[in-house]
Amino acid sequence: MTRPLFLTDLADPLPTPGSGVRLGGDEGRHAAVVKRITAGEEILLADGSGRGLIGEVTAADKQGLDVTVRQLLAAPPPARRLTVAQALAKGDRGELAVEMMTEVGVAEILAWQASRSIVKWTGERGAKSLRKWASTAREATKQSRRLRVPAVAGPLSTRQLIARVQTADLALVLHEDATESLAQQQIPAAGEILLVVGPEGGISPEELDALTAAGARPVSISDGVLRTSTAGVVAAGYLGLPA
């Protein structure tokens, strides 16, 4: 059986093999009460920033688990880092995109308030929606047994997105009318790749012109038009991340 992963604060430096740690708080209660983890089982603990461990549960109560460290784990930052600017989408499509992109190893997800996005993130609604994306990324990290939780930020205006395009090592805009495909691009072995995914209504001509002027390259990934919720993860698959 695959070891379940729980996210928690870990000591710096990491505890040594043979030592004991306590998984408490919400994660500990979830592990003990909902997951029903018991003594003798092995679990993964990670801090979400690339450090983790394999441990054996020695005791469980309603407040958490006592764990003996068996092996230390580490996931160094990848040489090639993928950031995805995901346009806001209606319903749960944005959260689905965040979930799938987290599972394949995207390093950062930026919520983009595109001009054709049907939903608008403002005030408390925007803050609540961003927290939901962050929670989705956290849960997807646990499901996929990754040691790194992707950063989630936004919502970015188009002007703010252009500033990110200008600092990326390579910026790509997924667009159905692009004359070049993603497969034709020379992908750098290291650095940040920024991928821009538009909303259901597509990227406006004005936005495309502004992004292209800032250095982004329009590319296609299909002979059809993918949903905004799936385009980012398909592109990530082409790029072969993480690297």
C-alpha atoms as a printed R data frame, in Angstrom:
    type eleno elety resid chain resno       x      y       z
1   ATOM     1    CA   MET     A     1   0.000  0.000   0.000
2   ATOM     2    CA   THR     A     2   1.256  3.506  -0.805
3   ATOM     3    CA   ARG     A     3   2.243  5.434   2.286
4   ATOM     4    CA   PRO     A     4  -0.114  8.394   2.923
5   ATOM     5    CA   LEU     A     5   1.527 11.811   3.072
6   ATOM     6    CA   PHE     A     6   0.767 14.444   5.699
7   ATOM     7    CA   LEU     A     7   1.996 18.027   5.655
8   ATOM     8    CA   THR     A     8   3.403 19.442   8.855
9   ATOM     9    CA   ASP     A     9   6.171 21.628  10.253
10  ATOM    10    CA   LEU     A    10   9.462 19.773  10.533
11  ATOM    11    CA   ALA     A    11  12.469 20.667  12.657
12  ATOM    12    CA   ASP     A    12  15.527 22.225  11.050
13  ATOM    13    CA   PRO     A    13  17.674 20.209  10.725
14  ATOM    14    CA   LEU     A    14  15.410 17.235  10.178
15  ATOM    15    CA   PRO     A    15  15.137 14.734  13.037
16  ATOM    16    CA   THR     A    16  17.582 11.852  12.725
17  ATOM    17    CA   PRO     A    17  16.516  8.280  11.907
18  ATOM    18    CA   GLY     A    18  15.489  6.495  15.081
19  ATOM    19    CA   SER     A    19  14.219  9.636  16.778
20  ATOM    20    CA   GLY     A    20  10.569 10.368  17.437
21  ATOM    21    CA   VAL     A    21   8.256 13.079  16.122
22  ATOM    22    CA   ARG     A    22   4.667 13.986  16.830
23  ATOM    23    CA   LEU     A    23   2.080 14.624  14.136
24  ATOM    24    CA   GLY     A    24  -0.542 16.762  15.807
25  ATOM    25    CA   GLY     A    25  -2.908 19.581  14.904
26  ATOM    26    CA   ASP     A    26  -5.458 19.232  12.129
27  ATOM    27    CA   GLU     A    27  -3.244 16.863  10.127
28  ATOM    28    CA   GLY     A    28  -2.679 14.621  13.136
29  ATOM    29    CA   ARG     A    29  -6.368 14.462  13.990
30  ATOM    30    CA   HIS     A    30  -7.219 13.774  10.358
31  ATOM    31    CA   ALA     A    31  -4.645 10.975  10.218
32  ATOM    32    CA   ALA     A    32  -5.873  9.329  13.412
33  ATOM    33    CA   VAL     A    33  -9.631  9.878  13.216
34  ATOM    34    CA   VAL     A    34 -10.464 10.084   9.497
35  ATOM    35    CA   LYS     A    35  -7.684  8.013   7.946
36  ATOM    36    CA   ARG     A    36  -7.618  5.706  10.988
37  ATOM    37    CA   ILE     A    37  -3.853  5.307  10.889
38  ATOM    38    CA   THR     A    38  -2.704  2.945  13.625
39  ATOM    39    CA   ALA     A    39   0.534  1.756  15.206
40  ATOM    40    CA   GLY     A    40   2.753 -0.243  12.878
41  ATOM    41    CA   GLU     A    41   1.839  1.637   9.695
42  ATOM    42    CA   GLU     A    42   4.329  3.718   7.723
43  ATOM    43    CA   ILE     A    43   3.538  7.277   6.672
44  ATOM    44    CA   LEU     A    44   5.228 10.187   4.918
45  ATOM    45    CA   LEU     A    45   5.672 13.565   6.583
46  ATOM    46    CA   ALA     A    46   6.655 16.642   4.570
47  ATOM    47    CA   ASP     A    47   6.942 20.357   5.180
48  ATOM    48    CA   GLY     A    48   5.802 21.351   1.694
49  ATOM    49    CA   SER     A    49   9.120 22.939   0.755
50  ATOM    50    CA   GLY     A    50  11.017 19.828  -0.309
51  ATOM    51    CA   ARG     A    51  11.909 18.177   3.002
52  ATOM    52    CA   GLY     A    52  10.302 15.017   4.284
53  ATOM    53    CA   LEU     A    53  10.671 11.675   5.999
54  ATOM    54    CA   ILE     A    54   9.341  8.155   6.157
55  ATOM    55    CA   GLY     A    55   8.219  7.155   9.615
56  ATOM    56    CA   GLU     A    56   6.576  4.288  11.447
57  ATOM    57    CA   VAL     A    57   3.624  5.051  13.677
58  ATOM    58    CA   THR     A    58   4.260  3.854  17.211
59  ATOM    59    CA   ALA     A    59   1.094  5.191  18.857
60  ATOM    60    CA   ALA     A    60  -2.157  6.868  17.828
61  ATOM    61    CA   ASP     A    61  -4.802  8.804  19.732
62  ATOM    62    CA   LYS     A    62  -7.597 11.175  18.758
63  ATOM    63    CA   GLN     A    63  -5.197 14.135  18.723
64  ATOM    64    CA   GLY     A    64  -2.557 12.662  16.448
65  ATOM    65    CA   LEU     A    65   0.251 10.188  15.930
66  ATOM    66    CA   ASP     A    66   3.623  9.410  17.470
67  ATOM    67    CA   VAL     A    67   6.096  8.522  14.748
68  ATOM    68    CA   THR     A    68   9.597  7.033  14.698
69  ATOM    69    CA   VAL     A    69  11.741  8.372  11.862
70  ATOM    70    CA   ARG     A    70  12.976  5.656   9.480
71  ATOM    71    CA   GLN     A    71  14.368  7.581   6.500
72  ATOM    72    CA   LEU     A    72  14.913 11.200   5.504
73  ATOM    73    CA   LEU     A    73  13.713 12.487   2.131
74  ATOM    74    CA   ALA     A    74  14.543 15.545   0.040
75  ATOM    75    CA   ALA     A    75  13.263 17.042  -3.206
76  ATOM    76    CA   PRO     A    76  15.713 19.781  -4.261
77  ATOM    77    CA   PRO     A    77  14.308 22.657  -6.325
78  ATOM    78    CA   PRO     A    78  14.118 21.557  -9.983
79  ATOM    79    CA   ALA     A    79  16.525 23.145 -12.423
80  ATOM    80    CA   ARG     A    80  13.605 23.906 -14.732
81  ATOM    81    CA   ARG     A    81  10.723 25.586 -12.931
82  ATOM    82    CA   LEU     A    82   7.257 25.847 -14.462
83  ATOM    83    CA   THR     A    83   4.960 28.697 -13.460
84  ATOM    84    CA   VAL     A    84   1.441 28.717 -14.880
85  ATOM    85    CA   ALA     A    85  -0.699 31.828 -15.135
86  ATOM    86    CA   GLN     A    86  -4.182 30.324 -15.066
87  ATOM    87    CA   ALA     A    87  -7.035 32.582 -16.119
88  ATOM    88    CA   LEU     A    88  -9.982 32.608 -13.753
89  ATOM    89    CA   ALA     A    89 -12.727 30.254 -14.854
90  ATOM    90    CA   LYS     A    90 -16.330 29.695 -13.857
91  ATOM    91    CA   GLY     A    91 -17.467 26.897 -11.590
92  ATOM    92    CA   ASP     A    92 -14.816 24.491 -10.374
93  ATOM    93    CA   ARG     A    93 -12.716 24.557 -13.556
94  ATOM    94    CA   GLY     A    94 -10.019 26.687 -11.961
95  ATOM    95    CA   GLU     A    95  -9.714 24.344  -9.001
96  ATOM    96    CA   LEU     A    96  -9.564 21.341 -11.337
97  ATOM    97    CA   ALA     A    97  -6.713 23.018 -13.217
98  ATOM    98    CA   VAL     A    98  -4.866 23.697  -9.949
99  ATOM    99    CA   GLU     A    99  -5.347 20.100  -8.816
100 ATOM   100    CA   MET     A   100  -4.005 18.537 -11.998
101 ATOM   101    CA   MET     A   101  -1.106 20.960 -12.398
102 ATOM   102    CA   THR     A   102  -0.039 20.284  -8.817
103 ATOM   103    CA   GLU     A   103  -0.074 16.548  -9.470
104 ATOM   104    CA   VAL     A   104   2.366 16.880 -12.389
105 ATOM   105    CA   GLY     A   105   4.818 19.114 -10.532
106 ATOM   106    CA   VAL     A   106   4.064 22.740 -11.469
107 ATOM   107    CA   ALA     A   107   6.064 24.982  -9.132
108 ATOM   108    CA   GLU     A   108   3.822 28.066  -9.011
109 ATOM   109    CA   ILE     A   109   0.266 28.883 -10.048
110 ATOM   110    CA   LEU     A   110  -0.809 32.469 -10.680
111 ATOM   111    CA   ALA     A   111  -4.491 33.357 -10.807
112 ATOM   112    CA   TRP     A   112  -4.962 35.719 -13.760
113 ATOM   113    CA   GLN     A   113  -7.913 38.103 -14.030
114 ATOM   114    CA   ALA     A   114  -8.150 38.044 -17.825
115 ATOM   115    CA   SER     A   115 -10.493 40.456 -19.571
116 ATOM   116    CA   ARG     A   116 -12.716 37.624 -20.788
117 ATOM   117    CA   SER     A   117 -12.848 35.772 -17.462
118 ATOM   118    CA   ILE     A   118 -16.502 35.427 -16.542
119 ATOM   119    CA   VAL     A   119 -15.857 35.454 -12.808
120 ATOM   120    CA   LYS     A   120 -14.236 38.372 -11.008
121 ATOM   121    CA   TRP     A   121 -12.115 38.045  -7.890
122 ATOM   122    CA   THR     A   122 -12.548 41.157  -5.786
123 ATOM   123    CA   GLY     A   123 -12.590 41.881  -2.072
124 ATOM   124    CA   GLU     A   124 -13.379 39.038   0.301
125 ATOM   125    CA   ARG     A   125 -14.665 36.862  -2.530
126 ATOM   126    CA   GLY     A   126 -11.284 37.069  -4.196
127 ATOM   127    CA   ALA     A   127  -9.436 36.272  -0.975
128 ATOM   128    CA   LYS     A   128 -11.727 33.296  -0.317
129 ATOM   129    CA   SER     A   129 -11.270 31.981  -3.856
130 ATOM   130    CA   LEU     A   130  -7.491 32.266  -3.597
131 ATOM   131    CA   ARG     A   131  -7.546 30.351  -0.309
132 ATOM   132    CA   LYS     A   132  -9.591 27.643  -2.024
133 ATOM   133    CA   TRP     A   133  -7.006 27.344  -4.790
134 ATOM   134    CA   ALA     A   134  -4.239 27.133  -2.200
135 ATOM   135    CA   SER     A   135  -6.141 24.451  -0.275
136 ATOM   136    CA   THR     A   136  -6.675 22.507  -3.505
137 ATOM   137    CA   ALA     A   137  -2.943 22.656  -4.240
138 ATOM   138    CA   ARG     A   138  -2.145 21.450  -0.734
139 ATOM   139    CA   GLU     A   139  -4.527 18.492  -0.957
140 ATOM   140    CA   ALA     A   140  -3.290 17.574  -4.443
141 ATOM   141    CA   THR     A   141   0.281 17.628  -3.126
142 ATOM   142    CA   LYS     A   142  -0.681 15.076  -0.498
143 ATOM   143    CA   GLN     A   143  -2.596 12.923  -2.975
144 ATOM   144    CA   SER     A   144   0.335 12.839  -5.415
145 ATOM   145    CA   ARG     A   145   2.882 12.235  -2.615
146 ATOM   146    CA   ARG     A   146   4.981 15.277  -3.511
147 ATOM   147    CA   LEU     A   147   7.224 17.021  -1.017
148 ATOM   148    CA   ARG     A   148   6.659 20.496  -2.474
149 ATOM   149    CA   VAL     A   149   3.407 22.455  -2.409
150 ATOM   150    CA   PRO     A   150   3.229 24.871  -5.356
151 ATOM   151    CA   ALA     A   151   2.995 28.552  -4.506
152 ATOM   152    CA   VAL     A   152  -0.413 30.045  -5.339
153 ATOM   153    CA   ALA     A   153  -0.774 33.807  -5.822
154 ATOM   154    CA   GLY     A   154  -3.037 36.411  -7.369
155 ATOM   155    CA   PRO     A   155  -5.263 37.519  -8.828
156 ATOM   156    CA   LEU     A   156  -2.871 39.229 -11.235
157 ATOM   157    CA   SER     A   157  -3.965 41.934 -13.619
158 ATOM   158    CA   THR     A   158  -2.726 41.711 -17.187
159 ATOM   159    CA   ARG     A   159  -0.212 44.456 -16.411
160 ATOM   160    CA   GLN     A   160   1.163 42.414 -13.490
161 ATOM   161    CA   LEU     A   161   1.287 39.311 -15.682
162 ATOM   162    CA   ILE     A   162   3.289 41.213 -18.299
163 ATOM   163    CA   ALA     A   163   5.850 42.067 -15.604
164 ATOM   164    CA   ARG     A   164   6.211 38.351 -14.855
165 ATOM   165    CA   VAL     A   165   6.607 37.580 -18.566
166 ATOM   166    CA   GLN     A   166   9.509 40.007 -18.752
167 ATOM   167    CA   THR     A   167  11.429 38.248 -15.970
168 ATOM   168    CA   ALA     A   168  10.862 34.652 -17.125
169 ATOM   169    CA   ASP     A   169  13.563 32.725 -18.980
170 ATOM   170    CA   LEU     A   170  10.886 31.585 -21.418
171 ATOM   171    CA   ALA     A   171   7.263 32.738 -21.610
172 ATOM   172    CA   LEU     A   172   4.684 30.864 -23.684
173 ATOM   173    CA   VAL     A   173   1.046 31.751 -24.368
174 ATOM   174    CA   LEU     A   174  -1.279 28.908 -25.301
175 ATOM   175    CA   HIS     A   175  -3.362 30.091 -28.247
176 ATOM   176    CA   GLU     A   176  -5.366 28.235 -30.861
177 ATOM   177    CA   ASP     A   177  -4.233 30.545 -33.692
178 ATOM   178    CA   ALA     A   178  -0.511 30.227 -32.980
179 ATOM   179    CA   THR     A   179   1.607 29.295 -35.993
180 ATOM   180    CA   GLU     A   180   4.120 27.355 -33.907
181 ATOM   181    CA   SER     A   181   3.503 24.380 -31.620
182 ATOM   182    CA   LEU     A   182   4.841 23.865 -28.131
183 ATOM   183    CA   ALA     A   183   6.757 20.835 -29.446
184 ATOM   184    CA   GLN     A   184   8.750 23.131 -31.757
185 ATOM   185    CA   GLN     A   185  10.067 25.343 -28.976
186 ATOM   186    CA   GLN     A   186  13.607 25.238 -27.636
187 ATOM   187    CA   ILE     A   187  13.029 24.639 -23.937
188 ATOM   188    CA   PRO     A   188  15.836 25.794 -21.614
189 ATOM   189    CA   ALA     A   189  17.369 23.155 -19.359
190 ATOM   190    CA   ALA     A   190  17.200 25.523 -16.396
191 ATOM   191    CA   GLY     A   191  15.332 28.629 -15.310
192 ATOM   192    CA   GLU     A   192  11.688 29.664 -15.152
193 ATOM   193    CA   ILE     A   193   9.194 28.797 -17.852
194 ATOM   194    CA   LEU     A   194   6.022 30.892 -17.621
195 ATOM   195    CA   LEU     A   195   2.976 29.395 -19.292
196 ATOM   196    CA   VAL     A   196  -0.127 31.542 -19.862
197 ATOM   197    CA   VAL     A   197  -3.513 29.803 -20.068
198 ATOM   198    CA   GLY     A   198  -6.521 31.852 -21.126
199 ATOM   199    CA   PRO     A   199 -10.161 31.716 -19.951
200 ATOM   200    CA   GLU     A   200 -13.137 29.980 -21.584
201 ATOM   201    CA   GLY     A   201 -13.661 32.913 -23.926
202 ATOM   202    CA   GLY     A   202 -10.034 32.958 -24.981
203 ATOM   203    CA   ILE     A   203  -7.316 35.574 -24.658
204 ATOM   204    CA   SER     A   204  -8.357 38.892 -26.163
205 ATOM   205    CA   PRO     A   205  -6.383 40.265 -29.133
206 ATOM   206    CA   GLU     A   206  -5.232 43.183 -26.969
207 ATOM   207    CA   GLU     A   207  -3.926 40.860 -24.265
208 ATOM   208    CA   LEU     A   208  -2.196 38.641 -26.796
209 ATOM   209    CA   ASP     A   209  -0.516 41.654 -28.392
210 ATOM   210    CA   ALA     A   210   0.639 42.964 -25.005
211 ATOM   211    CA   LEU     A   211   1.992 39.598 -23.880
212 ATOM   212    CA   THR     A   212   3.770 39.059 -27.188
213 ATOM   213    CA   ALA     A   213   5.287 42.544 -27.047
214 ATOM   214    CA   ALA     A   214   6.644 41.683 -23.584
215 ATOM   215    CA   GLY     A   215   8.450 38.630 -24.993
216 ATOM   216    CA   ALA     A   216   5.926 35.790 -24.743
217 ATOM   217    CA   ARG     A   217   5.594 33.351 -27.645
218 ATOM   218    CA   PRO     A   218   2.154 32.157 -28.763
219 ATOM   219    CA   VAL     A   219   2.119 28.349 -29.134
220 ATOM   220    CA   SER     A   220  -0.449 25.655 -29.783
221 ATOM   221    CA   ILE     A   221  -0.692 22.258 -28.117
222 ATOM   222    CA   SER     A   222  -3.507 20.665 -30.086
223 ATOM   223    CA   ASP     A   223  -5.258 20.784 -33.434
224 ATOM   224    CA   GLY     A   224  -8.396 21.551 -31.425
225 ATOM   225    CA   VAL     A   225  -9.276 23.890 -28.563
226 ATOM   226    CA   LEU     A   226  -8.687 22.493 -25.072
227 ATOM   227    CA   ARG     A   227 -10.637 23.530 -22.012
228 ATOM   228    CA   THR     A   228  -8.976 26.065 -19.745
229 ATOM   229    CA   SER     A   229  -9.016 23.433 -16.985
230 ATOM   230    CA   THR     A   230  -6.944 20.930 -18.996
231 ATOM   231    CA   ALA     A   231  -4.673 23.055 -21.206
232 ATOM   232    CA   GLY     A   232  -2.073 23.747 -18.519
233 ATOM   233    CA   VAL     A   233  -1.586 20.136 -17.477
234 ATOM   234    CA   VAL     A   234  -1.369 18.992 -21.118
235 ATOM   235    CA   ALA     A   235   1.325 21.604 -21.736
236 ATOM   236    CA   ALA     A   236   3.177 20.554 -18.615
237 ATOM   237    CA   GLY     A   237   3.193 17.010 -19.974
238 ATOM   238    CA   TYR     A   238   4.822 18.228 -23.183
239 ATOM   239    CA   LEU     A   239   7.484 20.005 -21.162
240 ATOM   240    CA   GLY     A   240   8.286 16.871 -19.172
241 ATOM   241    CA   LEU     A   241   8.322 18.592 -15.783
242 ATOM   242    CA   PRO     A   242   9.690 18.478 -13.199
243 ATOM   243    CA   ALA     A   243  13.290 18.354 -14.390
